[in-house]
Amino acid sequence: DLLREAQTNNVALEKTTLEYTLRQKADTLASALAADPFNLTKLKAVTSSLLIVKQMPFPVVLWSPQNSIYAIKRQFYQITNNKAKAGDVSAQAWVKAFRELCELLSVRVD
């Protein structure tokens, strides 16, 4: 909402500081998820932060969160996806949320 208001009122954003802050926040959240990869609350927090990042009128460097998420993918995705296909409801929820996160970060899952 604040971003839309700033755009509507032609408020110039301090891009360098804002990019740094958003990048650090995404990195912190992704690192927290990497430490607890099956925590859906943490997974959704990373996703929420990236939804905000994607609305910015400037690019935000996301290589560090991408690396964290890719590491989770390599270690846990296939096993969890197999559980999801076998009917595990919590695995299905995780796979769905994780796929959404990977899409935001342009991390290929299959």
XYZ file of N, CA and C in Angstrom, residues 48-97:
150
model
N 6.306 -14.155 1.314
C 5.688 -12.833 1.487
C 6.677 -11.713 1.229
N 7.894 -11.885 1.733
C 8.902 -10.842 1.514
C 9.230 -10.709 0.032
N 9.274 -11.830 -0.674
C 9.583 -11.782 -2.102
C 8.445 -11.193 -2.924
N 7.226 -11.388 -2.473
C 6.091 -10.756 -3.163
C 6.215 -9.237 -3.087
N 6.706 -8.736 -1.976
C 6.945 -7.297 -1.838
C 8.105 -6.870 -2.730
N 9.182 -7.638 -2.708
C 10.362 -7.330 -3.526
C 9.981 -7.239 -5.000
N 9.149 -8.158 -5.456
C 8.775 -8.195 -6.875
C 7.945 -6.984 -7.301
N 7.389 -6.261 -6.352
C 6.601 -5.068 -6.669
C 7.455 -3.810 -6.794
N 8.704 -3.906 -6.411
C 9.574 -2.734 -6.448
C 9.846 -2.299 -7.890
N 9.955 -1.007 -8.091
C 10.212 -0.495 -9.447
C 11.702 -0.533 -9.815
N 12.462 -1.338 -9.100
C 13.897 -1.489 -9.336
C 14.271 -2.918 -8.970
N 15.363 -3.432 -9.529
C 15.752 -4.812 -9.212
C 16.359 -4.927 -7.814
N 16.123 -6.068 -7.197
C 16.718 -6.396 -5.908
C 17.546 -7.661 -6.124
N 18.790 -7.626 -5.697
C 19.697 -8.759 -5.868
C 19.279 -9.872 -4.909
N 18.960 -11.044 -5.470
C 18.441 -12.138 -4.650
C 19.278 -13.411 -4.755
N 20.539 -13.291 -5.113
C 21.338 -14.498 -5.308
C 21.527 -15.285 -4.011
N 21.654 -14.614 -2.891
C 21.863 -15.326 -1.632
C 20.612 -16.128 -1.229
N 19.416 -15.527 -1.238
C 18.227 -16.336 -0.975
C 18.044 -17.452 -2.004
N 18.378 -17.178 -3.257
C 18.287 -18.231 -4.280
C 19.183 -19.407 -3.910
N 20.388 -19.127 -3.466
C 21.311 -20.191 -3.075
C 20.781 -20.983 -1.883
N 20.209 -20.293 -0.914
C 19.651 -20.976 0.259
C 18.495 -21.889 -0.143
N 17.626 -21.390 -0.991
C 16.457 -22.166 -1.410
C 16.885 -23.325 -2.309
N 17.862 -23.082 -3.156
C 18.367 -24.156 -4.010
C 18.962 -25.285 -3.160
N 19.663 -24.937 -2.096
C 20.233 -25.950 -1.208
C 19.127 -26.781 -0.543
N 18.053 -26.122 -0.142
C 16.909 -26.843 0.430
C 16.312 -27.770 -0.624
N 16.181 -27.257 -1.826
C 15.630 -28.055 -2.920
C 16.471 -29.315 -3.138
N 17.760 -29.150 -3.227
C 18.647 -30.293 -3.475
C 18.569 -31.330 -2.363
N 18.426 -30.872 -1.138
C 18.463 -31.794 -0.013
C 17.105 -32.419 0.317
N 16.011 -31.662 0.157
C 14.731 -32.123 0.687
C 13.586 -32.239 -0.313
N 13.667 -31.561 -1.437
C 12.489 -31.481 -2.304
C 12.048 -32.845 -2.833
N 12.937 -33.611 -3.421
C 12.541 -34.871 -4.058
C 11.920 -35.847 -3.068
N 12.534 -35.980 -1.903
C 12.006 -36.887 -0.878
C 10.619 -36.427 -0.424
N 10.487 -35.131 -0.200
C 9.207 -34.597 0.267
C 8.153 -34.676 -0.824
N 8.544 -34.449 -2.054
C 7.604 -34.561 -3.172
C 7.111 -36.003 -3.313
N 7.984 -36.967 -3.102
C 7.571 -38.372 -3.139
C 6.556 -38.671 -2.039
N 6.783 -38.117 -0.855
C 5.827 -38.291 0.247
C 4.491 -37.646 -0.103
N 4.561 -36.471 -0.727
C 3.336 -35.772 -1.126
C 2.547 -36.604 -2.137
N 3.237 -37.169 -3.087
C 2.572 -38.015 -4.100
C 1.968 -39.265 -3.477
N 2.553 -39.713 -2.375
C 2.044 -40.899 -1.676
C 0.867 -40.563 -0.760
N 0.499 -39.274 -0.685
C -0.682 -38.887 0.085
C -0.419 -38.174 1.395
N 0.820 -37.895 1.734
C 1.151 -37.186 2.976
C 0.677 -35.737 2.849
N -0.320 -35.381 3.650
C -0.948 -34.063 3.547
C 0.018 -32.938 3.920
N 0.810 -33.124 4.963
C 1.742 -32.060 5.344
C 2.829 -31.909 4.282
N 3.251 -32.996 3.671
C 4.231 -32.918 2.582
C 3.626 -32.206 1.375
N 2.358 -32.446 1.108
C 1.681 -31.767 -0.006
C 1.638 -30.257 0.213
N 1.342 -29.854 1.444
C 1.303 -28.420 1.759
C 2.687 -27.796 1.599
N 3.707 -28.500 2.075
C 5.074 -27.992 1.963
C 5.493 -27.886 0.504
N 5.234 -28.915 -0.279
C 5.624 -28.908 -1.692
C 4.944 -27.763 -2.421
N 3.663 -27.562 -2.168
C 2.932 -26.469 -2.823
C 3.558 -25.116 -2.470
N 3.787 -24.891 -1.186
C 4.371 -23.614 -0.744
C 5.800 -23.461 -1.257
